[in-house]
Every structure is written in structure tokens, then in C-alpha cells.
Amino acid sequence: NKDITEDIHKVFQQLTGMGKALSIKKIYHAPFTLHKSLLALIAKETENAANGKPARIIVKVNSLTEPKIIKALYQASQAGVEIDCIVRGMCRLVPGIPGVSENIRVRSIIGRFLEHTRVYYFENNGAPKIFGASADWMERNLLNRVETCFPIDNEKWAKRMKADLELYLTDNCQSWILQRDGSYIKSEPKKGAEKISAQQVLL
């Protein structure tokens, strides 16, 4: 909301005695640039998939409820983007709807630790972009709070974070898979398969 953004800028200037906020190039920040930047990143994956290029999104948040983000993810799924959402709590996105969200999977990891890490991964045509962040994909976080999102530029750290995301996606002990009807089914190791608990591995 433009009016809210302008009001926040005015209050910030009054409290700090500073002038106009400096343009920040690498860090996305709410309520100013984060929401539109995420939409742009999702749109790029959608474009890449439509053009036959590698396209994937992995997001780990506590909640996913923001309508424009959900709509963008649906459009990405329809273009062929493979999307994995690790959402511990509320999720308004409905996965697995034919023609809408069949390329989207949603899982919740419930274990010993009450996790609050937020990580966003975009394949970006083979040049992955991965971000650490404070914001869930909710209206209040993206539009009404001060939040930050920062790129992981160190290649070693980025590979470690991607590997950890993949670990969460293979968890078959403490993960619950969201169904089209809103119910969750607990993952179980297949007969003879290794038991994998993401939290236990990280511990």
C-alpha cells in the first residue's frame, strides 16, 4: 500500500532525523521491496519453464498465506515449474490440483525443534539464487512489517543450504504432506528404506 509505505518513511525520518532512505541493492526489505521482488523471482522461474529452461522453487517458511504470492505460484506450476514448499504452520495454497497446482508439493516438518528459519531457493536457469530471510510469505510479513531478505553469495554456504533443503524434502519420519482436501498425511519410510529425520541429521 503506497500510503502506508509513505507513512512508514515519514515516521522513520522523524525518529532518526534522517532524510530519504537510501536505495538498498542486494537486500530485499519489507514493506518496501520484498513482496514485489519475490513476485519477480517467481515470474522469472515461470518464464524459464515456459521456455524449456531449468526452473524450480523451494521455499521454507512458517506460513504461506499471501494471495498474490499463491497466485504466482499457481501460474508457475502451470508453466511447469517444480515447486516444493516446506511450511510448518498455516498454508492457504492447495497443492495437487490438476491444471492449477499439480507441480506443487507442500510438507510440514514437526519435530523436537520449533523451527523459524526462512529460506527461498530459485533455480534461475542453472544459476541458483538462494536467500535467507526473516519473513514468512504472509500479508503481515510482506506488506505490514519490517522484514529482511538477503542473498547467500558464498558458494560453499549456498551449497550447504541447498543440501539442507533437499534433506527436508527427503524426511520420511517427521514430515506431514498436505493433501488437496486440506488434510495432512504423515510420511512413512517405504519397506526397507532408510529412515530419515531432517532435524536429527542436522542435530
Tab-separated table of C-alpha atoms in Angstrom:
chain	number	residue	atom	x	y	z
A	1	ASN	CA	0.000	0.000	0.000
A	2	LYS	CA	1.613	3.238	-1.194
A	3	ASP	CA	0.117	5.388	1.585
A	4	ILE	CA	1.326	3.011	4.306
A	5	THR	CA	4.801	2.927	2.761
A	6	GLU	CA	4.979	6.720	2.671
A	7	ASP	CA	3.793	6.937	6.296
A	8	ILE	CA	6.463	4.482	7.405
A	9	HIS	CA	9.126	6.502	5.607
A	10	LYS	CA	7.927	9.685	7.348
A	11	VAL	CA	7.961	8.070	10.796
A	12	PHE	CA	11.419	6.631	10.129
A	13	GLN	CA	12.715	10.060	9.136
A	14	GLN	CA	11.181	11.671	12.231
A	15	LEU	CA	12.649	9.076	14.589
A	16	THR	CA	16.118	9.047	13.099
A	17	GLY	CA	16.408	12.602	11.882
A	18	MET	CA	17.494	11.146	8.546
A	19	GLY	CA	16.451	12.147	5.068
A	20	LYS	CA	15.148	9.877	2.340
A	21	ALA	CA	16.004	6.206	2.880
A	22	LEU	CA	18.940	5.034	0.770
A	23	SER	CA	18.304	2.587	-2.047
A	24	ILE	CA	19.346	-0.906	-0.998
A	25	LYS	CA	20.525	-3.017	-3.937
A	26	LYS	CA	21.206	-6.516	-2.611
A	27	ILE	CA	18.864	-6.849	0.348
A	28	TYR	CA	15.101	-7.002	-0.190
A	29	HIS	CA	13.161	-5.433	2.637
A	30	ALA	CA	9.521	-5.279	3.666
A	31	PRO	CA	7.304	-3.404	3.436
A	32	PHE	CA	9.152	-1.744	0.543
A	33	THR	CA	10.764	-4.143	-1.958
A	34	LEU	CA	10.436	-7.717	-0.683
A	35	HIS	CA	6.928	-8.539	-1.910
A	36	LYS	CA	7.414	-7.270	-5.459
A	37	SER	CA	10.886	-8.826	-5.628
A	38	LEU	CA	9.521	-12.248	-4.700
A	39	LEU	CA	6.819	-11.909	-7.339
A	40	ALA	CA	9.514	-11.020	-9.884
A	41	LEU	CA	11.636	-14.027	-8.900
A	42	ILE	CA	8.649	-16.360	-9.211
A	43	ALA	CA	7.735	-14.781	-12.561
A	44	LYS	CA	11.278	-15.405	-13.826
A	45	GLU	CA	11.014	-19.093	-12.945
A	46	THR	CA	7.654	-19.171	-14.739
A	47	GLU	CA	9.213	-17.616	-17.834
A	48	ASN	CA	12.151	-20.022	-17.738
A	49	ALA	CA	9.870	-23.056	-17.510
A	50	ALA	CA	7.738	-21.788	-20.386
A	51	ASN	CA	10.909	-21.521	-22.484
A	52	GLY	CA	12.092	-25.018	-21.612
A	53	LYS	CA	14.816	-23.852	-19.221
A	54	PRO	CA	15.543	-25.323	-15.756
A	55	ALA	CA	13.022	-23.947	-13.269
A	56	ARG	CA	12.462	-24.849	-9.644
A	57	ILE	CA	11.392	-23.141	-6.439
A	58	ILE	CA	11.924	-24.358	-2.881
A	59	VAL	CA	10.610	-22.258	-0.022
A	60	LYS	CA	10.881	-22.925	3.704
A	61	VAL	CA	8.678	-20.712	5.877
A	62	ASN	CA	6.397	-20.912	8.880
A	63	SER	CA	3.296	-19.832	6.962
A	64	LEU	CA	2.185	-19.275	3.361
A	65	THR	CA	-0.987	-17.219	3.053
A	66	GLU	CA	-0.369	-14.139	0.846
A	67	PRO	CA	-2.847	-14.247	-2.087
A	68	LYS	CA	-0.637	-12.712	-4.807
A	69	ILE	CA	2.255	-14.996	-3.944
A	70	ILE	CA	-0.057	-18.031	-4.041
A	71	LYS	CA	-1.500	-16.951	-7.402
A	72	ALA	CA	2.022	-16.505	-8.775
A	73	LEU	CA	2.989	-19.992	-7.560
A	74	TYR	CA	-0.094	-21.461	-9.255
A	75	GLN	CA	0.895	-19.754	-12.508
A	76	ALA	CA	4.444	-21.062	-12.120
A	77	SER	CA	3.144	-24.593	-11.581
A	78	GLN	CA	1.010	-24.336	-14.713
A	79	ALA	CA	4.108	-23.321	-16.681
A	80	GLY	CA	5.939	-26.419	-15.434
A	81	VAL	CA	7.970	-25.068	-12.521
A	82	GLU	CA	8.618	-27.761	-9.893
A	83	ILE	CA	7.757	-26.234	-6.515
A	84	ASP	CA	8.381	-27.609	-3.039
A	85	CYS	CA	7.037	-25.723	-0.036
A	86	ILE	CA	8.192	-26.598	3.462
A	87	VAL	CA	5.562	-24.856	5.563
A	88	ARG	CA	5.410	-25.636	9.271
A	89	GLY	CA	2.124	-23.867	10.015
A	90	MET	CA	-0.645	-22.185	8.040
A	91	CYS	CA	-0.837	-22.785	4.303
A	92	ARG	CA	-3.641	-21.429	2.116
A	93	LEU	CA	-2.083	-22.800	-1.063
A	94	VAL	CA	-3.735	-26.030	-2.234
A	95	PRO	CA	-1.298	-28.438	-3.912
A	96	GLY	CA	-2.021	-31.115	-6.473
A	97	ILE	CA	-4.996	-29.566	-8.282
A	98	PRO	CA	-4.924	-30.736	-11.930
A	99	GLY	CA	-4.299	-27.818	-14.262
A	100	VAL	CA	-3.578	-25.492	-11.361
A	101	SER	CA	-1.057	-26.766	-8.842
A	102	GLU	CA	-0.101	-30.305	-9.856
A	103	ASN	CA	3.597	-29.371	-9.750
A	104	ILE	CA	3.421	-28.062	-6.179
A	105	ARG	CA	4.106	-30.154	-3.085
A	106	VAL	CA	3.661	-28.923	0.489
A	107	ARG	CA	5.085	-30.565	3.598
A	108	SER	CA	5.247	-29.638	7.254
A	109	ILE	CA	8.139	-30.781	9.432
A	110	ILE	CA	7.086	-31.310	13.041
A	111	GLY	CA	9.743	-32.490	15.463
A	112	ARG	CA	11.743	-31.660	18.557
A	113	PHE	CA	12.631	-28.154	17.371
A	114	LEU	CA	10.162	-25.340	16.732
A	115	GLU	CA	11.891	-24.036	13.638
A	116	HIS	CA	11.802	-20.461	12.411
A	117	THR	CA	14.265	-20.484	9.526
A	118	ARG	CA	13.057	-18.974	6.265
A	119	VAL	CA	14.905	-19.896	3.084
A	120	TYR	CA	13.957	-19.145	-0.525
A	121	TYR	CA	15.545	-21.014	-3.460
A	122	PHE	CA	15.148	-20.193	-7.151
A	123	GLU	CA	16.807	-22.330	-9.855
A	124	ASN	CA	17.310	-19.304	-12.139
A	125	ASN	CA	18.189	-21.306	-15.273
A	126	GLY	CA	21.121	-23.116	-13.703
A	127	ALA	CA	22.497	-20.146	-11.783
A	128	PRO	CA	20.641	-20.642	-8.493
A	129	LYS	CA	19.644	-17.799	-6.209
A	130	ILE	CA	19.198	-18.653	-2.543
A	131	PHE	CA	18.129	-16.286	0.207
A	132	GLY	CA	17.917	-16.289	3.966
A	133	ALA	CA	15.093	-14.196	5.361
A	134	SER	CA	13.042	-13.174	8.364
A	135	ALA	CA	9.715	-13.072	6.532
A	136	ASP	CA	7.034	-15.692	6.167
A	137	TRP	CA	5.010	-15.456	2.964
A	138	MET	CA	2.095	-13.748	4.716
A	139	GLU	CA	0.389	-10.399	4.226
A	140	ARG	CA	1.551	-9.100	7.602
A	141	ASN	CA	5.197	-10.019	6.965
A	142	LEU	CA	5.495	-8.908	3.352
A	143	LEU	CA	3.289	-5.815	3.464
A	144	ASN	CA	2.868	-4.590	7.028
A	145	ARG	CA	6.086	-5.320	8.926
A	146	VAL	CA	9.752	-4.501	8.733
A	147	GLU	CA	11.430	-7.680	7.442
A	148	THR	CA	14.584	-8.506	5.524
A	149	CYS	CA	15.744	-10.974	2.886
A	150	PHE	CA	19.393	-11.367	1.948
A	151	PRO	CA	21.196	-13.356	-0.769
A	152	ILE	CA	23.645	-16.124	0.106
A	153	ASP	CA	26.536	-15.225	-2.191
A	154	ASN	CA	29.154	-17.509	-0.646
A	155	GLU	CA	29.139	-20.614	-2.857
A	156	LYS	CA	30.033	-23.005	-0.025
A	157	TRP	CA	27.242	-21.703	2.211
A	158	ALA	CA	24.745	-21.720	-0.658
A	159	LYS	CA	25.505	-25.384	-1.431
A	160	ARG	CA	25.133	-26.278	2.246
A	161	MET	CA	21.755	-24.535	2.468
A	162	LYS	CA	20.521	-26.193	-0.730
A	163	ALA	CA	21.615	-29.588	0.625
A	164	ASP	CA	19.737	-28.908	3.858
A	165	LEU	CA	16.587	-28.028	1.905
A	166	GLU	CA	16.878	-31.288	-0.032
A	167	LEU	CA	17.285	-33.099	3.287
A	168	TYR	CA	13.965	-31.684	4.482
A	169	LEU	CA	12.361	-32.905	1.271
A	170	THR	CA	13.534	-36.479	1.928
A	171	ASP	CA	12.384	-36.558	5.570
A	172	ASN	CA	10.160	-39.616	5.981
A	173	CYS	CA	9.817	-39.654	9.771
A	174	GLN	CA	8.664	-36.192	10.874
A	175	SER	CA	7.083	-34.769	7.722
A	176	TRP	CA	3.390	-34.355	7.029
A	177	ILE	CA	2.226	-33.998	3.416
A	178	LEU	CA	-0.623	-31.573	2.643
A	179	GLN	CA	-3.440	-33.078	0.555
A	180	ARG	CA	-5.845	-31.395	-1.841
A	181	ASP	CA	-8.660	-31.601	0.720
A	182	GLY	CA	-6.635	-29.744	3.367
A	183	SER	CA	-5.740	-32.828	5.392
A	184	TYR	CA	-2.203	-33.971	6.130
A	185	ILE	CA	-0.782	-37.486	5.795
A	186	LYS	CA	2.299	-38.435	7.787
A	187	SER	CA	5.246	-39.664	5.731
A	188	GLU	CA	6.383	-43.200	6.453
A	189	PRO	CA	9.559	-44.894	5.225
A	190	LYS	CA	8.891	-47.406	2.476
A	191	LYS	CA	9.620	-51.011	3.337
A	192	GLY	CA	13.363	-51.472	3.525
A	193	ALA	CA	14.065	-47.757	3.037
A	194	GLU	CA	16.334	-45.726	5.290
A	195	LYS	CA	14.613	-43.698	7.982
A	196	ILE	CA	15.425	-40.007	7.557
A	197	SER	CA	14.677	-37.303	10.128
A	198	ALA	CA	15.925	-33.933	8.936
A	199	GLN	CA	16.117	-32.471	12.431
A	200	GLN	CA	18.015	-35.472	13.745
A	201	VAL	CA	20.520	-35.307	10.885
A	202	LEU	CA	21.092	-31.582	11.461
A	203	LEU	CA	21.441	-32.179	15.203
